[in-house]
PDB file of C-alpha atoms in Angstrom:
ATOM      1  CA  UNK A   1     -56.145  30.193 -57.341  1.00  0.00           C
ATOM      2  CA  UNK A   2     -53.536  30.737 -59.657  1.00  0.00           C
ATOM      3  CA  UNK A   3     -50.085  29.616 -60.788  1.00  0.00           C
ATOM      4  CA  UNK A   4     -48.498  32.347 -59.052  1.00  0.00           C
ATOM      5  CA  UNK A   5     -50.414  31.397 -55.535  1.00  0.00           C
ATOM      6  CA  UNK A   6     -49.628  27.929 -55.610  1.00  0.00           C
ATOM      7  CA  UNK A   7     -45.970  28.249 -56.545  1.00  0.00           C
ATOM      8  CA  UNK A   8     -45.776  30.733 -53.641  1.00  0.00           C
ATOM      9  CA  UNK A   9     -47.688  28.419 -51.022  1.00  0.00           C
ATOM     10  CA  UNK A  10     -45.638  25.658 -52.294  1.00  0.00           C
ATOM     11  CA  UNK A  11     -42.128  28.030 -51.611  1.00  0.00           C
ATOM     12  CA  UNK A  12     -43.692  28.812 -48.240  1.00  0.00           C
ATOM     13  CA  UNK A  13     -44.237  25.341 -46.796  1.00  0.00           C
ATOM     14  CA  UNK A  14     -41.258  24.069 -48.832  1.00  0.00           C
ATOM     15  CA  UNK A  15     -39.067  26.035 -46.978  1.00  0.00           C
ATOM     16  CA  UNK A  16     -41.119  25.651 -43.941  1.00  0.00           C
ATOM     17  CA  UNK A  17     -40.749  21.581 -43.891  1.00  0.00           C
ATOM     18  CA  UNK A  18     -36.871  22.373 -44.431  1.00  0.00           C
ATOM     19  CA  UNK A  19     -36.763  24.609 -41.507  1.00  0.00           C
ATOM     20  CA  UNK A  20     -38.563  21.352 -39.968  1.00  0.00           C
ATOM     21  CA  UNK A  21     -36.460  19.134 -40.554  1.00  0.00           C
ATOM     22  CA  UNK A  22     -33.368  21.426 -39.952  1.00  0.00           C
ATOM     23  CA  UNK A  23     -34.151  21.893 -36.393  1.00  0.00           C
ATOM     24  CA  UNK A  24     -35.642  17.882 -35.879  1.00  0.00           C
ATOM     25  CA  UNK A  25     -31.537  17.695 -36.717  1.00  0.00           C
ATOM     26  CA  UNK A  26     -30.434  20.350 -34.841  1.00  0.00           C
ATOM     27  CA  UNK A  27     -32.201  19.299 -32.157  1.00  0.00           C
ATOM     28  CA  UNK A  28     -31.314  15.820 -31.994  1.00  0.00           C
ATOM     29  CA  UNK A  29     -27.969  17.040 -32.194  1.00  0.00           C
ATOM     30  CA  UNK A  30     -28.363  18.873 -29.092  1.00  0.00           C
ATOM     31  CA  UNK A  31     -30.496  16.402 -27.560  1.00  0.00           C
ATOM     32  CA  UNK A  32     -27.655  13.548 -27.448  1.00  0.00           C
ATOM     33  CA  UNK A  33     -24.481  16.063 -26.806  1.00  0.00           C
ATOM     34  CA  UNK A  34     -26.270  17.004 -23.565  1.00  0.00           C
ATOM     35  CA  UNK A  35     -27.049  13.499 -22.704  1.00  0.00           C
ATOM     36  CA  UNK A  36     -23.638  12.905 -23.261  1.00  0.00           C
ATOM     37  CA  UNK A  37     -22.477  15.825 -21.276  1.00  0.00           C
ATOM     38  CA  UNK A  38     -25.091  15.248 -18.483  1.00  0.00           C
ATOM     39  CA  UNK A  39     -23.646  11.349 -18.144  1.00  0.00           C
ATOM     40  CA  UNK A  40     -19.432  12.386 -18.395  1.00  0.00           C
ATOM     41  CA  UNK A  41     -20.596  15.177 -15.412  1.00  0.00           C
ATOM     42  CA  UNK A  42     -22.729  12.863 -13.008  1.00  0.00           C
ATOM     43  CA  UNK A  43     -19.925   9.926 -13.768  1.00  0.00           C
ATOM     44  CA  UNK A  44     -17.073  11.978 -12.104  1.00  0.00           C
ATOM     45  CA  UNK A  45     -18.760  11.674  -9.043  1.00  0.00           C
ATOM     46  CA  UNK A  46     -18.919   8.583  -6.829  1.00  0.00           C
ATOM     47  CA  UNK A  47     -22.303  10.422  -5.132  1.00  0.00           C
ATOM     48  CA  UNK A  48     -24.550   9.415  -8.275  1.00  0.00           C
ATOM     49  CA  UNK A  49     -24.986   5.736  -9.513  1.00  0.00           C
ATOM     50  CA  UNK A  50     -24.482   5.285 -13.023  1.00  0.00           C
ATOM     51  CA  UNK A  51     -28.817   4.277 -13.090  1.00  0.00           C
ATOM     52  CA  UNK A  52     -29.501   7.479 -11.560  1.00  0.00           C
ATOM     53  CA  UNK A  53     -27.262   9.099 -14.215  1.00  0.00           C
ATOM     54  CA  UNK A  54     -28.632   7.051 -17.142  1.00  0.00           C
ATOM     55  CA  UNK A  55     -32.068   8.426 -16.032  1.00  0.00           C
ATOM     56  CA  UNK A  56     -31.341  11.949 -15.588  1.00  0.00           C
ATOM     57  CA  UNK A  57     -29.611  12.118 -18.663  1.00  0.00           C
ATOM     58  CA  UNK A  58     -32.635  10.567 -20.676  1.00  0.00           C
ATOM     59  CA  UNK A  59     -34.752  12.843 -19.043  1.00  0.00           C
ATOM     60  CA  UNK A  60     -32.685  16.021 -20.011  1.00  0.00           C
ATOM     61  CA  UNK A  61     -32.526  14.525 -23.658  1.00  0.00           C
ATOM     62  CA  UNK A  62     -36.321  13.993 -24.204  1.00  0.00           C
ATOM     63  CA  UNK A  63     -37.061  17.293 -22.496  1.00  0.00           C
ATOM     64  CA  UNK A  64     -35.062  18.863 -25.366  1.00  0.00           C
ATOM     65  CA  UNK A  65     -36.828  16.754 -27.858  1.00  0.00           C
ATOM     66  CA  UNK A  66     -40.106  17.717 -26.622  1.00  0.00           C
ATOM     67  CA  UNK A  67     -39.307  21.619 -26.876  1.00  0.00           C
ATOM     68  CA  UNK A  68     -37.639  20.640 -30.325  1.00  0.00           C
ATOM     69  CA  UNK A  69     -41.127  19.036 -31.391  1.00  0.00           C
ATOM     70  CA  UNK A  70     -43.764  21.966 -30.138  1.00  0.00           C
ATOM     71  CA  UNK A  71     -41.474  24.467 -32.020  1.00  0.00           C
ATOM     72  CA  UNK A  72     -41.584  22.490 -35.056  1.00  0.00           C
ATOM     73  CA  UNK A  73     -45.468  22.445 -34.697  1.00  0.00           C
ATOM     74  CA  UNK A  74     -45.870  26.302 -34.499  1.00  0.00           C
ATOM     75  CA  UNK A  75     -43.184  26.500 -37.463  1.00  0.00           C
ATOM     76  CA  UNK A  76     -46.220  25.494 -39.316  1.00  0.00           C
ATOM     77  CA  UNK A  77     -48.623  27.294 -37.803  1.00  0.00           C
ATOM     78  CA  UNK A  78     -50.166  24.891 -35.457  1.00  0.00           C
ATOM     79  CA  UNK A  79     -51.035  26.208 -32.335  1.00  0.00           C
ATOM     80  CA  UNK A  80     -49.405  23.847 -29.365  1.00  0.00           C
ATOM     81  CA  UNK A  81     -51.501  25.063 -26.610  1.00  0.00           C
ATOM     82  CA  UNK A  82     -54.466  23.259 -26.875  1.00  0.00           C
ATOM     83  CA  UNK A  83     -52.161  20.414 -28.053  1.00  0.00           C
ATOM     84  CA  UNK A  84     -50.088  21.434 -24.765  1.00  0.00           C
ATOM     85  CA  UNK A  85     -53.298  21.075 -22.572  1.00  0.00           C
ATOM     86  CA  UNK A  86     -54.140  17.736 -24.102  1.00  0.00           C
ATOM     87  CA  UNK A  87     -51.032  16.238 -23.078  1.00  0.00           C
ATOM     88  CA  UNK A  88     -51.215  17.868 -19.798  1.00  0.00           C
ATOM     89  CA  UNK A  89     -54.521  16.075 -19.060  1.00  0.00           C
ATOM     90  CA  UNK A  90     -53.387  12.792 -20.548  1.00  0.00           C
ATOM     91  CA  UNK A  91     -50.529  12.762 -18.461  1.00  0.00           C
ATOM     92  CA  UNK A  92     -52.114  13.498 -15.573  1.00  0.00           C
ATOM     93  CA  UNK A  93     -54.819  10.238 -16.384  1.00  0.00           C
ATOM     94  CA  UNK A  94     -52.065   8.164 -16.918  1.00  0.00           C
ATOM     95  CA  UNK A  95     -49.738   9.452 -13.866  1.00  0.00           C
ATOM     96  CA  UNK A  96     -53.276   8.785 -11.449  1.00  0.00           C
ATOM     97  CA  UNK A  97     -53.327   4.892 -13.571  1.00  0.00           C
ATOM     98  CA  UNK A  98     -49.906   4.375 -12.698  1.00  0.00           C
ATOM     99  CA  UNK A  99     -49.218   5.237  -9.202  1.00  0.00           C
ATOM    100  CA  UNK A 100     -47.989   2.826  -8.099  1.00  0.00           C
ATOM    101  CA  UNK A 101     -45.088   2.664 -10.530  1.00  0.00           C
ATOM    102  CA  UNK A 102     -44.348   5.920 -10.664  1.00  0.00           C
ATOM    103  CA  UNK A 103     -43.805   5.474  -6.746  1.00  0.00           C
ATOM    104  CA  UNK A 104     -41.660   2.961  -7.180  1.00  0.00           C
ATOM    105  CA  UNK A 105     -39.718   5.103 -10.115  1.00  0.00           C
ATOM    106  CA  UNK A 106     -39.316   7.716  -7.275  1.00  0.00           C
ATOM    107  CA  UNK A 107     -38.462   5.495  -4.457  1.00  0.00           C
ATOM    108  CA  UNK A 108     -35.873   3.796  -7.017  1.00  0.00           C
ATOM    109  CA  UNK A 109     -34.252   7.583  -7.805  1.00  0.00           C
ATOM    110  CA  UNK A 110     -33.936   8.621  -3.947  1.00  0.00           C
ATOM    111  CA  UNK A 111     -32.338   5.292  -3.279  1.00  0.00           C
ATOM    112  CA  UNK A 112     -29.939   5.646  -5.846  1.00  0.00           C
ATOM    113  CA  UNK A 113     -29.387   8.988  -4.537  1.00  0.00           C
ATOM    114  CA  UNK A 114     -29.107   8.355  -0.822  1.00  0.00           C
ATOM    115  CA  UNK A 115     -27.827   4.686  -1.545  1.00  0.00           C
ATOM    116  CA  UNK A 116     -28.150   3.081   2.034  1.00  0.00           C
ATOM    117  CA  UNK A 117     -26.964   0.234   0.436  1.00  0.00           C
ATOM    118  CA  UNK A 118     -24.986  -1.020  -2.345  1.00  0.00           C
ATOM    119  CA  UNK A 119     -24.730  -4.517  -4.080  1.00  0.00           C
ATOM    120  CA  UNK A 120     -22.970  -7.283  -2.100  1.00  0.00           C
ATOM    121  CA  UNK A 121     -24.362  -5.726   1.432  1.00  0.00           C
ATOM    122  CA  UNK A 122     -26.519  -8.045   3.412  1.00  0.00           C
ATOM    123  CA  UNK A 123     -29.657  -6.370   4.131  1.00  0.00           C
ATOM    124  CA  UNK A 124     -32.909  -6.717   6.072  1.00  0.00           C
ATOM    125  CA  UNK A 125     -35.828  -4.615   4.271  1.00  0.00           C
ATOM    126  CA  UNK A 126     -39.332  -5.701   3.763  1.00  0.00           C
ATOM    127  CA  UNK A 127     -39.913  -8.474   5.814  1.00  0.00           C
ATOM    128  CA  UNK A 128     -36.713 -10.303   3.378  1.00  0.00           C
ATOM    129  CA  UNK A 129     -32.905 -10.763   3.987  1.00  0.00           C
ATOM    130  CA  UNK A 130     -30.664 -11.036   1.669  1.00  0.00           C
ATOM    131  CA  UNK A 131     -27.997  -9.994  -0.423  1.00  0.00           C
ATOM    132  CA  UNK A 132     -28.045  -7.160  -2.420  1.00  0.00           C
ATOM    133  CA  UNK A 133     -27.573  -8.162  -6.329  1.00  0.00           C
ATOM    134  CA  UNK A 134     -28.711  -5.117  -8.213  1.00  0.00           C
ATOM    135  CA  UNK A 135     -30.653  -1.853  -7.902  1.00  0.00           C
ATOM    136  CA  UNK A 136     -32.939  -0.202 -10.477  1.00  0.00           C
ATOM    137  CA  UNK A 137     -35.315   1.971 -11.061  1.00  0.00           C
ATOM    138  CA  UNK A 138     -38.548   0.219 -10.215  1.00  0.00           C
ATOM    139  CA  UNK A 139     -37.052  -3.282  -8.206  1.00  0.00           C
ATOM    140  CA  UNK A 140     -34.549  -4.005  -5.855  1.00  0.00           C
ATOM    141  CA  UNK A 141     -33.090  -7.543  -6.462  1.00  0.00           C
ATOM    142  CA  UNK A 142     -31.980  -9.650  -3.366  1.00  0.00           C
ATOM    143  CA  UNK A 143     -30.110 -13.273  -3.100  1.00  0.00           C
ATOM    144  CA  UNK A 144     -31.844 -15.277  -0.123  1.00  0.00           C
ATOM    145  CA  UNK A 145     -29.321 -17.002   2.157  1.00  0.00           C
ATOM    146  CA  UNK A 146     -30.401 -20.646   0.201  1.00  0.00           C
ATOM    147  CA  UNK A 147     -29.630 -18.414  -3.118  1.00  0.00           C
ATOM    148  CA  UNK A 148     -32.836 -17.506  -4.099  1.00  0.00           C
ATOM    149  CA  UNK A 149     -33.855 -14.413  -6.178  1.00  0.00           C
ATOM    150  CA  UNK A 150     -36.083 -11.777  -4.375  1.00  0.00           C
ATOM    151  CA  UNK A 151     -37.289  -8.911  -6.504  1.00  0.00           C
ATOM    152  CA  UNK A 152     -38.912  -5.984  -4.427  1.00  0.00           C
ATOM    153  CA  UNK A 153     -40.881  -2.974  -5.223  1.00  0.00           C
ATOM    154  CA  UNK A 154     -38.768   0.099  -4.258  1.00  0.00           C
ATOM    155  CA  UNK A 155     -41.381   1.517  -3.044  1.00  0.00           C
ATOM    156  CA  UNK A 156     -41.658  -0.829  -0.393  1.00  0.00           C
ATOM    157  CA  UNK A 157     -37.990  -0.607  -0.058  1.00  0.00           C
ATOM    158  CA  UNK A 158     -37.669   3.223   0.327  1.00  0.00           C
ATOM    159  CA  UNK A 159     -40.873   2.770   2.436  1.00  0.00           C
ATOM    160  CA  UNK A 160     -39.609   0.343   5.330  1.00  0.00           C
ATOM    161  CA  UNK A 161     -36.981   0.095   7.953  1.00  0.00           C
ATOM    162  CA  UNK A 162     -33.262  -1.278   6.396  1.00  0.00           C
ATOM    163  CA  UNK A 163     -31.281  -3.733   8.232  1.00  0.00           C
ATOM    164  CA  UNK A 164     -27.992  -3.255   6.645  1.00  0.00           C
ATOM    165  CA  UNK A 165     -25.531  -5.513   8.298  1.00  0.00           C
ATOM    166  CA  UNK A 166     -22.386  -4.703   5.730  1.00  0.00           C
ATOM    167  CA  UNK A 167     -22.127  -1.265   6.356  1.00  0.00           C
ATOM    168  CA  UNK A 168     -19.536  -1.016   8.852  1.00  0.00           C
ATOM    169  CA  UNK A 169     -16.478  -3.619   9.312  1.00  0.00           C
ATOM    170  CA  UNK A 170     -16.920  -5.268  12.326  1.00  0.00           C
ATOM    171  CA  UNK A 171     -20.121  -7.576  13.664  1.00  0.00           C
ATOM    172  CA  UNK A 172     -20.676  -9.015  16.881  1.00  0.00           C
ATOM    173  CA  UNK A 173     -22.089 -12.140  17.207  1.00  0.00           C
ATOM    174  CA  UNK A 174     -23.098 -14.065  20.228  1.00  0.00           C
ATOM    175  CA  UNK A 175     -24.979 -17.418  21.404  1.00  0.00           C
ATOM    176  CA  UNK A 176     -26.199 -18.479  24.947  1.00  0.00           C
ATOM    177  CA  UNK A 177     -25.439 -22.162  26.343  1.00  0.00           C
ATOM    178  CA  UNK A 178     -27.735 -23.884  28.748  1.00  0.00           C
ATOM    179  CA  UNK A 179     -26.502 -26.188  30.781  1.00  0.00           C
ATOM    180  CA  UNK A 180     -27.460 -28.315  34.299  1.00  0.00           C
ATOM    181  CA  UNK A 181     -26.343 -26.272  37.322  1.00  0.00           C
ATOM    182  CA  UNK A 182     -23.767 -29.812  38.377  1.00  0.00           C
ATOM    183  CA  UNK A 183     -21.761 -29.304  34.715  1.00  0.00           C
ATOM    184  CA  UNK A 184     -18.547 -28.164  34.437  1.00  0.00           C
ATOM    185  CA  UNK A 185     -19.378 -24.807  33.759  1.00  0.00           C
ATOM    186  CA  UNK A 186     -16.111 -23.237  34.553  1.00  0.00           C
ATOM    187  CA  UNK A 187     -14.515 -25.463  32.119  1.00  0.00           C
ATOM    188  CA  UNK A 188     -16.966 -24.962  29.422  1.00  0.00           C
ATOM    189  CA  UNK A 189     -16.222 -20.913  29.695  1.00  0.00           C
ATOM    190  CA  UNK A 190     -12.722 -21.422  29.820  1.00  0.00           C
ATOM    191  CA  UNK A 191     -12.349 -23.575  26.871  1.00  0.00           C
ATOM    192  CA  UNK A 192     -15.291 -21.997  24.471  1.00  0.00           C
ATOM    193  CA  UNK A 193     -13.264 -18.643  25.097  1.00  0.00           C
ATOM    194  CA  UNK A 194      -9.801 -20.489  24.629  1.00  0.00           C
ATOM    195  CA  UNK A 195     -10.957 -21.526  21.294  1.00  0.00           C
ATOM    196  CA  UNK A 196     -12.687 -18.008  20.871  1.00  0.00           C
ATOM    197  CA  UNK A 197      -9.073 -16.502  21.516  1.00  0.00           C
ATOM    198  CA  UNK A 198      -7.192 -18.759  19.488  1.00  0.00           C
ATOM    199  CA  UNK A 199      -9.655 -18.089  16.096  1.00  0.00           C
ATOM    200  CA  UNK A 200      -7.792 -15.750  13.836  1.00  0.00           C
ATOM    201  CA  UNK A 201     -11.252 -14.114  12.649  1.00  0.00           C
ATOM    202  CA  UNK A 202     -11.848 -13.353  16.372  1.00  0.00           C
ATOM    203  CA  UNK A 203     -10.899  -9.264  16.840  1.00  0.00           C
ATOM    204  CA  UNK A 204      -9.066  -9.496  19.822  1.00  0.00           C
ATOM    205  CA  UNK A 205     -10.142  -5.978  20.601  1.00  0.00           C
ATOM    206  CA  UNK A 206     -12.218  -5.758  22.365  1.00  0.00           C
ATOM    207  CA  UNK A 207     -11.894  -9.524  23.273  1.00  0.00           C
ATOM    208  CA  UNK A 208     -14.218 -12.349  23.259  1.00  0.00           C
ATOM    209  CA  UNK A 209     -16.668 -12.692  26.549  1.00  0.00           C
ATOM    210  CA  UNK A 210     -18.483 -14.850  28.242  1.00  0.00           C
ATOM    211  CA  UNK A 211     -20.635 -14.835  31.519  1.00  0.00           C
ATOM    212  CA  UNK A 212     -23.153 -16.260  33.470  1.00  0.00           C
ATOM    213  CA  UNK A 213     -26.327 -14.745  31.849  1.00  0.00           C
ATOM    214  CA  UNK A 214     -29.078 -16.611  34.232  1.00  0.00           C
ATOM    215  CA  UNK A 215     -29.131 -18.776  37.087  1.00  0.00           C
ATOM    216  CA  UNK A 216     -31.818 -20.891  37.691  1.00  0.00           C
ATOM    217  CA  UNK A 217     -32.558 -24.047  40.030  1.00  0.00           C
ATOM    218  CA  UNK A 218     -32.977 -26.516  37.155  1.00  0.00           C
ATOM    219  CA  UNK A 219     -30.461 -24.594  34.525  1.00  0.00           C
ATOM    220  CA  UNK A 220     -27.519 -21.880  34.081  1.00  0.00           C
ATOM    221  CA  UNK A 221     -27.454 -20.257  31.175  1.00  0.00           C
ATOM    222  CA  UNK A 222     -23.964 -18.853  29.851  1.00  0.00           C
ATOM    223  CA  UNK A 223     -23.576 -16.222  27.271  1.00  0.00           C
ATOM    224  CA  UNK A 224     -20.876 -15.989  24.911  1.00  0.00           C
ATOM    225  CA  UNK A 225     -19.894 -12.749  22.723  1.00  0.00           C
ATOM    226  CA  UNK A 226     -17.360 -11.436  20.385  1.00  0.00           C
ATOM    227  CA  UNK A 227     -16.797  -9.342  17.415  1.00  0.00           C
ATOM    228  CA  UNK A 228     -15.583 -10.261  13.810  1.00  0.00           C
ATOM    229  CA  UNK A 229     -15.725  -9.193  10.493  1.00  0.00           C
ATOM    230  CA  UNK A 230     -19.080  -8.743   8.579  1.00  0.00           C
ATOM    231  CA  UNK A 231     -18.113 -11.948   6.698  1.00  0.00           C
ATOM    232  CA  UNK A 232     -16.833 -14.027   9.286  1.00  0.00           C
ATOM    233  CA  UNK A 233     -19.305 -13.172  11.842  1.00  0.00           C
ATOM    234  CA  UNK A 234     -21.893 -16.032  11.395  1.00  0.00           C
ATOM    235  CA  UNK A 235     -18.804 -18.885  10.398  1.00  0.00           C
ATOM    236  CA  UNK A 236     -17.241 -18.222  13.988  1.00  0.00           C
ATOM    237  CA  UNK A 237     -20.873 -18.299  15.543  1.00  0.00           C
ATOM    238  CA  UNK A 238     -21.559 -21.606  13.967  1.00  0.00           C
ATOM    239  CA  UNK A 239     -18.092 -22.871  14.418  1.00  0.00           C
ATOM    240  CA  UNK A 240     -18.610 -21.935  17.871  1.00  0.00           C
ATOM    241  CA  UNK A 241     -21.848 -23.734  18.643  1.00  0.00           C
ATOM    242  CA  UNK A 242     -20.211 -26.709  16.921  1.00  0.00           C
ATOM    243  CA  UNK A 243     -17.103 -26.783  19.589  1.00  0.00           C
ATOM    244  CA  UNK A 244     -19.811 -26.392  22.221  1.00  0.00           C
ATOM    245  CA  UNK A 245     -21.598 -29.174  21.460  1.00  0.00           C
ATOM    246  CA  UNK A 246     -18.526 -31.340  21.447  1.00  0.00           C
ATOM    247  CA  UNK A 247     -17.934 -30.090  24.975  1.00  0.00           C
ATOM    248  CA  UNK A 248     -21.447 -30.917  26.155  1.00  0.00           C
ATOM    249  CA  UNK A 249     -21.436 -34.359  24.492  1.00  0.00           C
ATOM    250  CA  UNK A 250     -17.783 -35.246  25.231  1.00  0.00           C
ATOM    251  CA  UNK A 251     -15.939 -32.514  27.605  1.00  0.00           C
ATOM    252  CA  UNK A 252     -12.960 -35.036  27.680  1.00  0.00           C
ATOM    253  CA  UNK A 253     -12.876 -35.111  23.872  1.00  0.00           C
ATOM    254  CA  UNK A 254     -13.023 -31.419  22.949  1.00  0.00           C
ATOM    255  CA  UNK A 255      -9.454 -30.142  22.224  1.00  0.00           C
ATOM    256  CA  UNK A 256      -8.893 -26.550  22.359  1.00  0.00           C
ATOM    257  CA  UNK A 257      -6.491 -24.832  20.389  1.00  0.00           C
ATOM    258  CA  UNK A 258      -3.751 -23.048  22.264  1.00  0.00           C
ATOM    259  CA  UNK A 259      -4.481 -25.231  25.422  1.00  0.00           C
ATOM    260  CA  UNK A 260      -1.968 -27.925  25.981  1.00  0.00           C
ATOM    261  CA  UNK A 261      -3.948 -31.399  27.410  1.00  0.00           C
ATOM    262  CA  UNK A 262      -1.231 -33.494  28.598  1.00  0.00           C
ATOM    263  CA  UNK A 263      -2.194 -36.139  30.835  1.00  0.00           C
ATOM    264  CA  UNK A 264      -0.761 -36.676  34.093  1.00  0.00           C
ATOM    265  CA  UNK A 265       2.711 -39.139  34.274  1.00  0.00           C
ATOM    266  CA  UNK A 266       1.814 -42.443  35.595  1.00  0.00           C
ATOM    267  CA  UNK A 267       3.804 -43.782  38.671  1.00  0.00           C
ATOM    268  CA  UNK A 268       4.977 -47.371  37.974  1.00  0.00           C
ATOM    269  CA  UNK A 269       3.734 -49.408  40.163  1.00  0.00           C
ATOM    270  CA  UNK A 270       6.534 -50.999  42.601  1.00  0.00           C
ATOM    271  CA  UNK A 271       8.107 -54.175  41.752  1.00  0.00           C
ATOM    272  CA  UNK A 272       6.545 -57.353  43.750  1.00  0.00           C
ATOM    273  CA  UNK A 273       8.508 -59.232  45.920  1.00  0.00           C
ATOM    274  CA  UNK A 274       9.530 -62.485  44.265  1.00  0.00           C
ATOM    275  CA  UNK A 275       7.183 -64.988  46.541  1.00  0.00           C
ATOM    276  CA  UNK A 276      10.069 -67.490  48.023  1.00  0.00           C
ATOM    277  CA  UNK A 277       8.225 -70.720  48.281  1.00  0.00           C
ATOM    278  CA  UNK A 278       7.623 -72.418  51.489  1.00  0.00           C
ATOM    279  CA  UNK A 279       9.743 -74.981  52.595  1.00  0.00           C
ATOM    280  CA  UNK A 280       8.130 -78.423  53.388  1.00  0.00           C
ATOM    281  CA  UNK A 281       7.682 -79.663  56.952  1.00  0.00           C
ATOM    282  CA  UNK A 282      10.728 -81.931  57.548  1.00  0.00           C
ATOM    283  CA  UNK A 283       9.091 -85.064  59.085  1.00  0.00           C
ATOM    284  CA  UNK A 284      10.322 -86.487  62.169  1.00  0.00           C
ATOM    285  CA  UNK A 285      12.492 -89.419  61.985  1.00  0.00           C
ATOM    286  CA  UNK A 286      11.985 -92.616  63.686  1.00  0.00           C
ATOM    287  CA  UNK A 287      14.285 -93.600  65.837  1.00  0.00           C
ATOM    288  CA  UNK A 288      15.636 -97.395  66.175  1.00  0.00           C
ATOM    289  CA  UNK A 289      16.377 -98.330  69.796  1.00  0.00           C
ATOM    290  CA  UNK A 290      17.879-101.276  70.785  1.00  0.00           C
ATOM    291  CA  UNK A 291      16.229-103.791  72.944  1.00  0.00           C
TER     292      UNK A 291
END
């Protein structure tokens, strides 16, 4: 080989490697304006979370990359398909060893898609009830009601039945009351929905309830209902069980708002006589005769 060979060969892959590296900058050019442009297009939508975004736009920028990379490799003459099959077979092995992940990566993308919930609704899912503190692509993250952190597959997620108990305004709540058939139970309905009726977070309409819900020869049981807002739902049930119990324990003690409990005017009683004491016996006198 001589002079002229080499200094050819070394032109060739010279300007190969700078048609290399040309298009590695090229391409990462392109590769991060259409991440960009794939982010600013799913963000002007309130359909698509920002995670589902984030990962469609990575995906769209290493799928450049990738094409970027096999040209590059047949710039120089390699040939990419047996490369091509090689990664095809790797990815498969690995896809089969992580199942399990990738099922949660999928359940993760159709929940950000269909979003059933969103964080701060209270939820049921899984056998767990919570609320909802963040959502990503492999866990869903719940808050227990004593505040403790719950991290869930999503596949289990997408996979079960969801409770979600924020998604429309109202709630109704109820509680039944058992009681001895000789109690007041007129009085206990009237004043349980008195202070149902005179709770702001109590909608009105429709209006609080309560009935007889069974009737029994040892026991009544009386149910109670209402509706308030998602929020104030289980306060006005527990405030409510509270007031009951203060009936049951003490039904003369139990003030209801909006009900006036004014006792009854006492008569006084009549003045007594003023006792006139009793005059003493006069004693006979004796009489002097005269002989």
């Amino acid at each position: 080989m001589n002079l002229d060979q080499l200094g050819n060969l070394f032109i060739l892959y010279g300007l190969n490697v700078l048609y290399a590296l040309a298009m590695l900058l090229i391409g990462w050019w392109i590769a991060g304006l259409v991440e960009r442009l794939v982010l600013r297009g799913l963000g002007s939508t309130r359909r698509v979370d920002s995670t589902v975004a984030g990962f469609l736009a990575s995906i769209a920028r290493y799928g450049i990359l990738v094409f970027v990379g096999v040209a590059v490799l047949q710039r120089f003459g390699i040939q990419t398909t047996s490369i091509i099959a090689v990664l095809g077979a790797t990815s498969l092995a690995v896809g089969l060893a992580l199942q399990g992940t990738l099922s949660n990566v999928a359940a993760g993308v159709m929940l950000l898609l269909f979003r059933p919930f969103k964080v701060g609704d209270a939820v049921e899912v899984g056998g767990q009830s919570g609320t909802v503190k963040a959502l990503s692509l492999f866990t869903t993250e719940l808050a227990a009601g004593d505040n403790v952190q719950v991290l869930m597959p999503n596949g289990r997620v997408w996979g079960a039945p969801i409770v979600n108990k924020s998604v429309y305004g109202t709630r109704s709540f109820a509680f039944a009351l058992e009681l001895k058939p000789d109690a007041d139970i007129e009085g206990v309905m009237e004043k349980a929905l008195a202070f149902l009726r005179g709770d702001p977070r109590v909608s009105q309409s429709p209006g609080p309830s309560a009935s007889i819900a069974k009737l029994g020869l040892d026991r009544v049981e009386i149910g109670f209902s209402g509706w308030a807002a998602a929020g104030d739902a289980g306060g006005v049930r527990g405030d409510l069980i509270r007031r009951l119990r203060e009936m049951v324990r003490d039904p003369q003690s139990a003030p209801v708002p909006g009900v006036s409990q004014t006792a009854a005017p006492v008569e006084p009683a009549a003045a007594a006589a003023p006792e006139i004491p009793a005059k003493a016996p006069r004693r006979p006198r004796a009489s002097l005769s005269q002989p």
